[in-house]
PDB file of C-alpha atoms in Angstrom:
ATOM      1  CA  MET A   1      29.261 -12.772   3.551  1.00 81.00           C
ATOM      2  CA  GLU A   2      27.652 -15.497   5.649  1.00 88.00           C
ATOM      3  CA  ILE A   3      26.272 -16.013   9.121  1.00 91.00           C
ATOM      4  CA  LEU A   4      27.280 -19.404  10.454  1.00 93.00           C
ATOM      5  CA  GLU A   5      25.723 -19.414  13.913  1.00 95.00           C
ATOM      6  CA  LEU A   6      23.146 -17.413  15.871  1.00 97.00           C
ATOM      7  CA  SER A   7      22.742 -17.619  19.654  1.00 97.00           C
ATOM      8  CA  LEU A   8      19.901 -15.973  21.572  1.00 97.00           C
ATOM      9  CA  HIS A   9      19.383 -15.523  25.297  1.00 97.00           C
ATOM     10  CA  ASN A  10      16.121 -14.059  26.639  1.00 97.00           C
ATOM     11  CA  PHE A  11      15.417 -12.515  23.251  1.00 96.00           C
ATOM     12  CA  ARG A  12      11.761 -12.132  22.306  1.00 93.00           C
ATOM     13  CA  ASN A  13      10.093 -15.545  22.856  1.00 92.00           C
ATOM     14  CA  PHE A  14      13.384 -17.451  23.180  1.00 95.00           C
ATOM     15  CA  SER A  15      14.896 -18.226  26.587  1.00 95.00           C
ATOM     16  CA  ALA A  16      17.833 -19.883  24.852  1.00 96.00           C
ATOM     17  CA  LYS A  17      18.233 -20.725  21.182  1.00 96.00           C
ATOM     18  CA  LYS A  18      21.130 -21.645  18.917  1.00 96.00           C
ATOM     19  CA  VAL A  19      20.775 -21.910  15.147  1.00 95.00           C
ATOM     20  CA  LEU A  20      23.425 -23.273  12.789  1.00 94.00           C
ATOM     21  CA  PHE A  21      23.073 -21.981   9.233  1.00 93.00           C
ATOM     22  CA  ASP A  22      24.022 -23.744   6.028  1.00 89.00           C
ATOM     23  CA  ARG A  23      26.575 -21.885   3.926  1.00 83.00           C
ATOM     24  CA  LYS A  24      24.235 -21.924   0.917  1.00 84.00           C
ATOM     25  CA  LEU A  25      20.610 -22.012   2.021  1.00 89.00           C
ATOM     26  CA  THR A  26      18.697 -22.427   5.250  1.00 90.00           C
ATOM     27  CA  VAL A  27      14.912 -22.820   5.241  1.00 90.00           C
ATOM     28  CA  ILE A  28      13.153 -22.083   8.524  1.00 90.00           C
ATOM     29  CA  ILE A  29       9.707 -23.618   8.967  1.00 89.00           C
ATOM     30  CA  GLY A  30       7.297 -23.713  11.872  1.00 88.00           C
ATOM     31  CA  PRO A  31       3.777 -22.799  13.000  1.00 90.00           C
ATOM     32  CA  ASN A  32       2.603 -19.237  13.539  1.00 85.00           C
ATOM     33  CA  GLY A  33       4.067 -17.736  16.678  1.00 85.00           C
ATOM     34  CA  ALA A  34       7.056 -20.102  16.796  1.00 89.00           C
ATOM     35  CA  GLY A  35       9.492 -17.222  16.353  1.00 89.00           C
ATOM     36  CA  LYS A  36      10.616 -17.572  12.729  1.00 88.00           C
ATOM     37  CA  SER A  37      10.514 -13.829  12.087  1.00 85.00           C
ATOM     38  CA  ASN A  38      12.244 -13.212  15.431  1.00 90.00           C
ATOM     39  CA  LEU A  39      15.312 -14.989  14.047  1.00 91.00           C
ATOM     40  CA  PHE A  40      15.345 -12.552  11.102  1.00 87.00           C
ATOM     41  CA  GLU A  41      14.960  -9.711  13.565  1.00 90.00           C
ATOM     42  CA  ALA A  42      17.928 -10.897  15.630  1.00 94.00           C
ATOM     43  CA  VAL A  43      20.205 -11.152  12.593  1.00 93.00           C
ATOM     44  CA  SER A  44      19.045  -7.709  11.462  1.00 90.00           C
ATOM     45  CA  LEU A  45      20.038  -6.266  14.846  1.00 93.00           C
ATOM     46  CA  LEU A  46      23.544  -7.666  14.345  1.00 94.00           C
ATOM     47  CA  CYS A  47      23.581  -5.658  11.121  1.00 90.00           C
ATOM     48  CA  GLY A  48      22.595  -2.506  13.010  1.00 85.00           C
ATOM     49  CA  ILE A  49      19.015  -2.475  11.721  1.00 83.00           C
ATOM     50  CA  ARG A  50      16.557  -1.469  14.430  1.00 78.00           C
ATOM     51  CA  SER A  51      13.305  -3.380  14.520  1.00 74.00           C
ATOM     52  CA  GLN A  52      10.291  -1.484  13.214  1.00 69.00           C
ATOM     53  CA  LYS A  53       7.961  -3.951  14.963  1.00 74.00           C
ATOM     54  CA  VAL A  54       8.638  -2.678  18.470  1.00 77.00           C
ATOM     55  CA  GLU A  55       8.016   0.653  20.159  1.00 78.00           C
ATOM     56  CA  THR A  56      11.030   0.344  22.469  1.00 86.00           C
ATOM     57  CA  ASP A  57      13.950  -2.050  22.924  1.00 89.00           C
ATOM     58  CA  LEU A  58      12.208  -3.280  26.063  1.00 90.00           C
ATOM     59  CA  ASP A  59       9.947  -5.317  23.773  1.00 90.00           C
ATOM     60  CA  LEU A  60      12.990  -7.256  22.531  1.00 94.00           C
ATOM     61  CA  VAL A  61      13.815  -8.622  25.997  1.00 94.00           C
ATOM     62  CA  LYS A  62      11.841 -11.657  27.142  1.00 93.00           C
ATOM     63  CA  PHE A  63       9.121 -10.595  29.562  1.00 91.00           C
ATOM     64  CA  GLY A  64      10.244 -10.600  33.171  1.00 90.00           C
ATOM     65  CA  LYS A  65      13.972 -10.771  32.386  1.00 93.00           C
ATOM     66  CA  ASN A  66      16.602  -8.088  33.025  1.00 94.00           C
ATOM     67  CA  THR A  67      19.255  -9.189  30.540  1.00 96.00           C
ATOM     68  CA  ALA A  68      19.303 -10.511  26.995  1.00 97.00           C
ATOM     69  CA  LYS A  69      21.897 -11.299  24.360  1.00 97.00           C
ATOM     70  CA  VAL A  70      22.069 -11.690  20.591  1.00 97.00           C
ATOM     71  CA  GLU A  71      25.292 -13.186  19.272  1.00 98.00           C
ATOM     72  CA  GLY A  72      26.365 -14.282  15.822  1.00 97.00           C
ATOM     73  CA  ILE A  73      29.428 -15.872  14.266  1.00 96.00           C
ATOM     74  CA  ILE A  74      29.977 -14.634  10.739  1.00 93.00           C
ATOM     75  CA  SER A  75      32.298 -15.587   7.931  1.00 87.00           C
ATOM     76  CA  GLU A  76      33.724 -12.985   5.602  1.00 72.00           C
ATOM     77  CA  SER A  77      36.986 -12.257   3.871  1.00 68.00           C
ATOM     78  CA  PRO A  78      39.522 -12.811   5.413  1.00 72.00           C
ATOM     79  CA  GLY A  79      38.137 -14.783   8.387  1.00 81.00           C
ATOM     80  CA  ARG A  80      35.495 -15.134  11.098  1.00 91.00           C
ATOM     81  CA  LYS A  81      34.074 -12.626  13.573  1.00 93.00           C
ATOM     82  CA  ARG A  82      31.899 -12.834  16.660  1.00 96.00           C
ATOM     83  CA  LEU A  83      29.296 -10.073  16.933  1.00 97.00           C
ATOM     84  CA  THR A  84      27.471  -9.553  20.240  1.00 97.00           C
ATOM     85  CA  ILE A  85      24.725  -7.261  21.496  1.00 97.00           C
ATOM     86  CA  ASN A  86      23.993  -7.246  25.227  1.00 97.00           C
ATOM     87  CA  PHE A  87      20.736  -5.834  26.607  1.00 97.00           C
ATOM     88  CA  LEU A  88      20.392  -4.590  30.186  1.00 96.00           C
ATOM     89  CA  VAL A  89      17.058  -3.533  31.666  1.00 95.00           C
ATOM     90  CA  GLN A  90      17.209  -0.925  34.430  1.00 93.00           C
ATOM     91  CA  ASP A  91      14.286   1.129  35.744  1.00 89.00           C
ATOM     92  CA  GLY A  92      12.135   0.174  32.769  1.00 87.00           C
ATOM     93  CA  ARG A  93      14.738   1.281  30.224  1.00 91.00           C
ATOM     94  CA  VAL A  94      17.100  -0.775  28.078  1.00 93.00           C
ATOM     95  CA  SER A  95      20.754  -0.032  27.445  1.00 94.00           C
ATOM     96  CA  LYS A  96      22.643  -1.891  24.730  1.00 95.00           C
ATOM     97  CA  SER A  97      26.339  -2.609  24.387  1.00 96.00           C
ATOM     98  CA  PHE A  98      28.026  -3.794  21.206  1.00 97.00           C
ATOM     99  CA  PHE A  99      31.046  -6.087  20.851  1.00 97.00           C
ATOM    100  CA  VAL A 100      33.192  -7.328  17.952  1.00 95.00           C
ATOM    101  CA  ASP A 101      35.299 -10.344  18.946  1.00 95.00           C
ATOM    102  CA  ASN A 102      34.526  -9.507  22.592  1.00 95.00           C
ATOM    103  CA  ILE A 103      35.903  -5.952  22.233  1.00 96.00           C
ATOM    104  CA  LYS A 104      33.377  -3.224  23.035  1.00 96.00           C
ATOM    105  CA  ARG A 105      32.587  -0.890  20.142  1.00 95.00           C
ATOM    106  CA  HIS A 106      30.566   2.244  19.522  1.00 91.00           C
ATOM    107  CA  PHE A 107      27.441   1.568  17.492  1.00 90.00           C
ATOM    108  CA  THR A 108      28.821   3.336  14.402  1.00 84.00           C
ATOM    109  CA  ASP A 109      31.902   1.100  14.550  1.00 87.00           C
ATOM    110  CA  PHE A 110      29.692  -1.958  15.013  1.00 91.00           C
ATOM    111  CA  LEU A 111      27.865  -1.142  11.780  1.00 85.00           C
ATOM    112  CA  GLY A 112      29.118  -2.698   8.574  1.00 83.00           C
ATOM    113  CA  ASN A 113      30.491  -5.921  10.047  1.00 89.00           C
ATOM    114  CA  LEU A 114      27.450  -7.819   8.795  1.00 90.00           C
ATOM    115  CA  SER A 115      25.002  -6.878   6.052  1.00 89.00           C
ATOM    116  CA  ILE A 116      21.565  -8.274   5.358  1.00 88.00           C
ATOM    117  CA  VAL A 117      18.713  -7.610   2.960  1.00 90.00           C
ATOM    118  CA  VAL A 118      15.393  -8.746   4.443  1.00 85.00           C
ATOM    119  CA  PHE A 119      11.962  -8.969   2.884  1.00 84.00           C
ATOM    120  CA  HIS A 120       9.033  -9.091   5.311  1.00 81.00           C
ATOM    121  CA  PRO A 121       5.343  -8.931   4.326  1.00 79.00           C
ATOM    122  CA  GLU A 122       5.236  -5.697   6.343  1.00 83.00           C
ATOM    123  CA  ASP A 123       7.705  -4.170   3.874  1.00 87.00           C
ATOM    124  CA  LEU A 124       4.725  -3.366   1.664  1.00 89.00           C
ATOM    125  CA  ASP A 125       4.413  -0.366   3.997  1.00 92.00           C
ATOM    126  CA  LEU A 126       7.490   1.024   2.231  1.00 95.00           C
ATOM    127  CA  VAL A 127       5.218   1.683  -0.742  1.00 95.00           C
ATOM    128  CA  SER A 128       2.146   2.987   1.050  1.00 93.00           C
ATOM    129  CA  GLY A 129       3.417   3.979   4.496  1.00 94.00           C
ATOM    130  CA  SER A 130       4.753   7.242   5.843  1.00 95.00           C
ATOM    131  CA  PRO A 131       7.830   9.021   4.441  1.00 96.00           C
ATOM    132  CA  SER A 132       9.625   8.367   7.742  1.00 94.00           C
ATOM    133  CA  LEU A 133       9.527   4.615   7.015  1.00 93.00           C
ATOM    134  CA  ARG A 134      11.152   5.111   3.621  1.00 96.00           C
ATOM    135  CA  ARG A 135      13.755   7.523   5.024  1.00 96.00           C
ATOM    136  CA  HIS A 136      14.630   5.074   7.791  1.00 92.00           C
ATOM    137  CA  HIS A 137      14.994   2.245   5.289  1.00 93.00           C
ATOM    138  CA  MET A 138      17.226   4.303   3.021  1.00 95.00           C
ATOM    139  CA  ASP A 139      19.335   5.402   5.985  1.00 95.00           C
ATOM    140  CA  MET A 140      19.816   1.811   7.173  1.00 90.00           C
ATOM    141  CA  VAL A 141      21.033   0.734   3.734  1.00 92.00           C
ATOM    142  CA  LEU A 142      23.458   3.642   3.408  1.00 94.00           C
ATOM    143  CA  SER A 143      24.701   3.310   6.998  1.00 90.00           C
ATOM    144  CA  GLY A 144      25.350  -0.369   6.330  1.00 86.00           C
ATOM    145  CA  VAL A 145      27.808   0.376   3.534  1.00 89.00           C
ATOM    146  CA  ASP A 146      29.429   3.560   4.868  1.00 91.00           C
ATOM    147  CA  ARG A 147      30.090   4.348   8.533  1.00 89.00           C
ATOM    148  CA  GLU A 148      30.789   7.964   7.587  1.00 93.00           C
ATOM    149  CA  TYR A 149      27.183   8.268   6.443  1.00 95.00           C
ATOM    150  CA  ALA A 150      26.027   6.838   9.785  1.00 91.00           C
ATOM    151  CA  ARG A 151      28.147   9.381  11.681  1.00 93.00           C
ATOM    152  CA  ASN A 152      26.879  12.302   9.596  1.00 96.00           C
ATOM    153  CA  LEU A 153      23.286  11.133   9.978  1.00 96.00           C
ATOM    154  CA  SER A 154      23.639  10.847  13.761  1.00 94.00           C
ATOM    155  CA  SER A 155      25.188  14.328  13.971  1.00 96.00           C
ATOM    156  CA  TYR A 156      22.532  15.800  11.694  1.00 97.00           C
ATOM    157  CA  GLN A 157      19.683  14.373  13.782  1.00 97.00           C
ATOM    158  CA  LYS A 158      21.193  15.820  16.965  1.00 97.00           C
ATOM    159  CA  ILE A 159      21.629  19.217  15.292  1.00 97.00           C
ATOM    160  CA  VAL A 160      18.001  19.281  14.123  1.00 97.00           C
ATOM    161  CA  SER A 161      16.868  18.436  17.653  1.00 97.00           C
ATOM    162  CA  ARG A 162      19.045  21.203  19.148  1.00 97.00           C
ATOM    163  CA  ARG A 163      17.939  23.717  16.500  1.00 97.00           C
ATOM    164  CA  ASN A 164      14.287  22.884  17.171  1.00 97.00           C
ATOM    165  CA  ARG A 165      14.746  23.618  20.880  1.00 97.00           C
ATOM    166  CA  ILE A 166      16.261  27.007  20.044  1.00 97.00           C
ATOM    167  CA  LEU A 167      13.441  27.775  17.590  1.00 97.00           C
ATOM    168  CA  PHE A 168      10.910  27.027  20.321  1.00 96.00           C
ATOM    169  CA  ARG A 169      12.729  29.274  22.789  1.00 96.00           C
ATOM    170  CA  ILE A 170      12.905  32.110  20.226  1.00 96.00           C
ATOM    171  CA  ARG A 171       9.167  31.794  19.691  1.00 95.00           C
ATOM    172  CA  GLU A 172       8.686  31.956  23.453  1.00 94.00           C
ATOM    173  CA  GLY A 173      10.961  35.010  23.673  1.00 93.00           C
ATOM    174  CA  THR A 174      13.716  33.394  25.746  1.00 94.00           C
ATOM    175  CA  SER A 175      16.381  33.162  22.998  1.00 93.00           C
ATOM    176  CA  LYS A 176      17.612  35.327  20.125  1.00 94.00           C
ATOM    177  CA  GLN A 177      17.678  34.566  16.409  1.00 94.00           C
ATOM    178  CA  ASN A 178      21.454  34.870  16.103  1.00 94.00           C
ATOM    179  CA  GLU A 179      21.759  31.714  18.242  1.00 95.00           C
ATOM    180  CA  LEU A 180      20.676  29.826  15.130  1.00 96.00           C
ATOM    181  CA  ASP A 181      23.711  30.878  13.056  1.00 95.00           C
ATOM    182  CA  PHE A 182      26.106  28.279  14.474  1.00 95.00           C
ATOM    183  CA  TRP A 183      23.595  25.437  14.174  1.00 96.00           C
ATOM    184  CA  ASP A 184      22.558  26.462  10.659  1.00 96.00           C
ATOM    185  CA  GLU A 185      26.179  26.170   9.536  1.00 96.00           C
ATOM    186  CA  ARG A 186      26.477  22.651  10.939  1.00 96.00           C
ATOM    187  CA  LEU A 187      23.034  21.718   9.593  1.00 97.00           C
ATOM    188  CA  LEU A 188      24.172  22.689   6.097  1.00 97.00           C
ATOM    189  CA  SER A 189      27.438  20.765   6.317  1.00 96.00           C
ATOM    190  CA  HIS A 190      25.919  17.456   7.441  1.00 97.00           C
ATOM    191  CA  GLY A 191      22.733  17.942   5.429  1.00 97.00           C
ATOM    192  CA  LYS A 192      24.578  18.316   2.131  1.00 96.00           C
ATOM    193  CA  PHE A 193      26.564  15.151   2.846  1.00 97.00           C
ATOM    194  CA  ILE A 194      23.370  13.174   3.498  1.00 98.00           C
ATOM    195  CA  SER A 195      21.593  14.596   0.439  1.00 97.00           C
ATOM    196  CA  SER A 196      24.441  13.699  -1.904  1.00 97.00           C
ATOM    197  CA  TYR A 197      24.567  10.097  -0.660  1.00 97.00           C
ATOM    198  CA  ARG A 198      20.810   9.656  -0.951  1.00 97.00           C
ATOM    199  CA  SER A 199      20.829  11.051  -4.500  1.00 97.00           C
ATOM    200  CA  ALA A 200      23.592   8.642  -5.498  1.00 96.00           C
ATOM    201  CA  PHE A 201      21.645   5.715  -4.007  1.00 96.00           C
ATOM    202  CA  ILE A 202      18.476   6.533  -5.949  1.00 96.00           C
ATOM    203  CA  ASP A 203      20.547   7.015  -9.117  1.00 94.00           C
ATOM    204  CA  PHE A 204      21.946   3.507  -8.576  1.00 93.00           C
ATOM    205  CA  LEU A 205      18.443   2.053  -8.192  1.00 92.00           C
ATOM    206  CA  ASN A 206      17.461   3.595 -11.506  1.00 91.00           C
ATOM    207  CA  LEU A 207      20.423   2.305 -13.513  1.00 86.00           C
ATOM    208  CA  PRO A 208      19.166   0.701 -16.728  1.00 74.00           C
ATOM    209  CA  THR A 209      21.363  -2.396 -16.262  1.00 63.00           C
ATOM    210  CA  GLY A 210      21.362  -5.116 -13.630  1.00 55.00           C
ATOM    211  CA  GLU A 211      18.564  -7.016 -11.939  1.00 53.00           C
ATOM    212  CA  ALA A 212      17.073  -4.152  -9.984  1.00 50.00           C
ATOM    213  CA  SER A 213      13.631  -4.425 -11.542  1.00 49.00           C
ATOM    214  CA  ASN A 214      11.478  -7.374 -12.545  1.00 51.00           C
ATOM    215  CA  LEU A 215       8.702  -4.971 -13.493  1.00 59.00           C
ATOM    216  CA  LYS A 216       9.273  -3.128 -16.749  1.00 68.00           C
ATOM    217  CA  GLY A 217       8.785   0.567 -16.209  1.00 78.00           C
ATOM    218  CA  LEU A 218       9.591   0.488 -12.462  1.00 87.00           C
ATOM    219  CA  SER A 219      11.668   3.355 -11.084  1.00 91.00           C
ATOM    220  CA  TRP A 220      12.255   5.292  -7.885  1.00 94.00           C
ATOM    221  CA  GLU A 221      11.756   9.016  -7.496  1.00 95.00           C
ATOM    222  CA  LEU A 222      13.553  10.950  -4.769  1.00 96.00           C
ATOM    223  CA  LYS A 223      11.764  13.975  -3.359  1.00 96.00           C
ATOM    224  CA  GLN A 224      14.416  15.961  -1.521  1.00 96.00           C
ATOM    225  CA  SER A 225      13.955  18.858   0.847  1.00 95.00           C
ATOM    226  CA  LEU A 226      17.199  20.615  -0.052  1.00 93.00           C
ATOM    227  CA  ILE A 227      18.646  23.341   2.143  1.00 93.00           C
ATOM    228  CA  SER A 228      20.999  26.236   1.514  1.00 95.00           C
ATOM    229  CA  GLU A 229      22.142  29.214   3.544  1.00 94.00           C
ATOM    230  CA  GLU A 230      19.735  31.438   1.612  1.00 95.00           C
ATOM    231  CA  LYS A 231      16.808  29.063   2.126  1.00 95.00           C
ATOM    232  CA  LEU A 232      17.426  28.733   5.861  1.00 95.00           C
ATOM    233  CA  LEU A 233      17.519  32.518   6.265  1.00 94.00           C
ATOM    234  CA  LYS A 234      14.462  33.018   4.067  1.00 95.00           C
ATOM    235  CA  ASN A 235      12.441  30.422   6.009  1.00 95.00           C
ATOM    236  CA  ARG A 236      13.728  31.348   9.473  1.00 96.00           C
ATOM    237  CA  GLU A 237      10.548  33.184  10.492  1.00 96.00           C
ATOM    238  CA  ARG A 238       8.445  30.280   9.285  1.00 96.00           C
ATOM    239  CA  ASP A 239      10.562  27.817  11.302  1.00 96.00           C
ATOM    240  CA  ILE A 240      10.270  30.032  14.392  1.00 96.00           C
ATOM    241  CA  SER A 241       6.489  30.192  14.048  1.00 96.00           C
ATOM    242  CA  ALA A 242       6.306  26.415  13.777  1.00 95.00           C
ATOM    243  CA  GLY A 243       8.948  25.806  16.441  1.00 95.00           C
ATOM    244  CA  ILE A 244      10.595  23.158  14.250  1.00 96.00           C
ATOM    245  CA  THR A 245      12.946  22.933  11.259  1.00 96.00           C
ATOM    246  CA  LEU A 246      10.651  22.570   8.252  1.00 96.00           C
ATOM    247  CA  SER A 247      13.230  21.837   5.548  1.00 95.00           C
ATOM    248  CA  GLY A 248      16.218  19.545   5.195  1.00 97.00           C
ATOM    249  CA  PRO A 249      17.003  15.853   4.625  1.00 97.00           C
ATOM    250  CA  HIS A 250      14.830  14.893   7.607  1.00 97.00           C
ATOM    251  CA  ARG A 251      11.882  15.780   5.324  1.00 97.00           C
ATOM    252  CA  ASP A 252      13.040  13.728   2.310  1.00 97.00           C
ATOM    253  CA  ASP A 253      10.962  10.996   0.694  1.00 97.00           C
ATOM    254  CA  PHE A 254      11.223   8.556  -2.197  1.00 96.00           C
ATOM    255  CA  ARG A 255       8.434   6.965  -4.169  1.00 96.00           C
ATOM    256  CA  PHE A 256       7.931   3.731  -6.108  1.00 95.00           C
ATOM    257  CA  MET A 257       6.945   4.653  -9.662  1.00 93.00           C
ATOM    258  CA  PHE A 258       5.536   2.222 -12.242  1.00 90.00           C
ATOM    259  CA  ARG A 259       5.222   3.598 -15.754  1.00 86.00           C
ATOM    260  CA  GLU A 260       5.391   7.095 -14.260  1.00 87.00           C
ATOM    261  CA  ARG A 261       2.534   6.412 -11.851  1.00 92.00           C
ATOM    262  CA  ASP A 262       2.908   6.165  -8.074  1.00 95.00           C
ATOM    263  CA  LEU A 263       2.502   2.522  -6.980  1.00 94.00           C
ATOM    264  CA  GLU A 264       0.928   3.641  -3.707  1.00 94.00           C
ATOM    265  CA  TYR A 265      -2.134   4.913  -5.552  1.00 95.00           C
ATOM    266  CA  PHE A 266      -2.118   3.056  -8.849  1.00 93.00           C
ATOM    267  CA  GLY A 267      -0.446  -0.282  -8.102  1.00 91.00           C
ATOM    268  CA  SER A 268      -2.119  -3.597  -7.280  1.00 88.00           C
ATOM    269  CA  ARG A 269      -0.989  -5.476  -4.173  1.00 86.00           C
ATOM    270  CA  GLY A 270       1.022  -7.808  -6.390  1.00 83.00           C
ATOM    271  CA  GLU A 271       2.714  -4.905  -8.177  1.00 87.00           C
ATOM    272  CA  GLN A 272       3.491  -3.241  -4.852  1.00 89.00           C
ATOM    273  CA  ARG A 273       5.026  -6.477  -3.579  1.00 87.00           C
ATOM    274  CA  MET A 274       7.106  -6.835  -6.742  1.00 86.00           C
ATOM    275  CA  GLY A 275       8.200  -3.227  -6.348  1.00 90.00           C
ATOM    276  CA  VAL A 276       9.533  -3.958  -2.863  1.00 90.00           C
ATOM    277  CA  LEU A 277      11.217  -7.173  -4.050  1.00 87.00           C
ATOM    278  CA  ALA A 278      12.840  -5.213  -6.868  1.00 89.00           C
ATOM    279  CA  LEU A 279      14.142  -2.715  -4.309  1.00 92.00           C
ATOM    280  CA  LYS A 280      15.641  -5.531  -2.248  1.00 90.00           C
ATOM    281  CA  THR A 281      17.281  -7.038  -5.334  1.00 88.00           C
ATOM    282  CA  ALA A 282      18.799  -3.649  -6.154  1.00 90.00           C
ATOM    283  CA  GLU A 283      20.093  -3.400  -2.594  1.00 91.00           C
ATOM    284  CA  LEU A 284      21.925  -6.717  -3.011  1.00 91.00           C
ATOM    285  CA  GLU A 285      23.724  -5.234  -6.010  1.00 91.00           C
ATOM    286  CA  PHE A 286      24.365  -1.977  -4.141  1.00 93.00           C
ATOM    287  CA  TYR A 287      26.060  -3.789  -1.252  1.00 91.00           C
ATOM    288  CA  GLN A 288      28.094  -5.874  -3.691  1.00 91.00           C
ATOM    289  CA  VAL A 289      29.404  -2.748  -5.429  1.00 92.00           C
ATOM    290  CA  LYS A 290      30.079  -0.771  -2.241  1.00 91.00           C
ATOM    291  CA  ILE A 291      31.595  -3.374   0.089  1.00 87.00           C
ATOM    292  CA  GLY A 292      32.750  -6.015  -2.386  1.00 87.00           C
ATOM    293  CA  GLU A 293      30.673  -8.808  -0.796  1.00 86.00           C
ATOM    294  CA  ARG A 294      27.119  -9.943  -1.298  1.00 87.00           C
ATOM    295  CA  PRO A 295      25.061  -9.664   1.905  1.00 90.00           C
ATOM    296  CA  ILE A 296      22.793 -12.228   3.490  1.00 89.00           C
ATOM    297  CA  LEU A 297      19.362 -12.449   1.865  1.00 89.00           C
ATOM    298  CA  ALA A 298      16.404 -13.291   4.107  1.00 88.00           C
ATOM    299  CA  LEU A 299      12.961 -13.837   2.599  1.00 86.00           C
ATOM    300  CA  ASP A 300       9.823 -14.125   4.705  1.00 83.00           C
ATOM    301  CA  ASP A 301       6.623 -15.246   2.949  1.00 76.00           C
ATOM    302  CA  ILE A 302       7.422 -13.728  -0.443  1.00 74.00           C
ATOM    303  CA  PHE A 303       4.921 -15.582  -2.653  1.00 73.00           C
ATOM    304  CA  SER A 304       1.583 -14.663  -1.120  1.00 70.00           C
ATOM    305  CA  GLU A 305      -0.550 -12.291  -3.210  1.00 68.00           C
ATOM    306  CA  LEU A 306       1.578 -12.909  -6.329  1.00 72.00           C
ATOM    307  CA  ASP A 307       0.192 -14.449  -9.517  1.00 76.00           C
ATOM    308  CA  TRP A 308       2.151 -17.149 -11.369  1.00 81.00           C
ATOM    309  CA  GLU A 309       3.946 -14.731 -13.698  1.00 78.00           C
ATOM    310  CA  HIS A 310       5.212 -12.636 -10.793  1.00 72.00           C
ATOM    311  CA  ARG A 311       6.224 -15.747  -8.840  1.00 76.00           C
ATOM    312  CA  GLU A 312       8.309 -16.903 -11.782  1.00 78.00           C
ATOM    313  CA  ALA A 313       9.962 -13.481 -12.029  1.00 70.00           C
TER     314      ALA A 313
END
């Protein structure tokens, strides 16, 4: 899988920019603030990966402009595709529309046309940051290889939001507990699907073969908040008191373990960086197995804070 051309219009710091990529390797150099990482960000958006560097999509549109566009021409078996994202600013909000070969698509159908594995210096936050960062990362990987996962995840998130509103109303005395029954059933259905896919992904990361780890003793540990009909009923009063759903895949986490010790607390900066690089390497293999093509690999400042041995690895 390759990206051959990237065109930007009013995206981030670029009024207009076109980049032609080599089929094997493209090195992007420039001073700080030139927009090197913004090119990675644009390609990631074409893969369906939302930027973690912005609070809202409004930050992606060049200041003072009402429209923006990110477009890429990709090469994959059996031919070429044109992927386009249009941004429209109205009343301080941004709406996005997605196109494949100039045909408008839903976001879930846009996913999977292009895959990328990106390493940013900020990815060290995957080791030491909040569980929501790790969940989001895992979800982006799984959504990139299976649109069914993306659909189930989207449905699950909407169900949790709806269930939380009902829990709040029950606590306030304006709804009844039996209103939860329907949503609990749907929560279980989509939640089990998500849990099984996440478990399989972590199992893949921990396979003893392949190039997933350049640190001997590195592994990943999934901490799942599993749900069942019995558990939902047992914890219903607790959920009502809190006004939110306290268990389920939206509470999952995974940890980077090195020789059975959590890298967040016991790893050096170099070991944490190698842990993230090992994760990215494993993701390359995961994409290859699931979609039959190796994704684009984008590396941003990978050698800082690494000693010579780790750089060689």
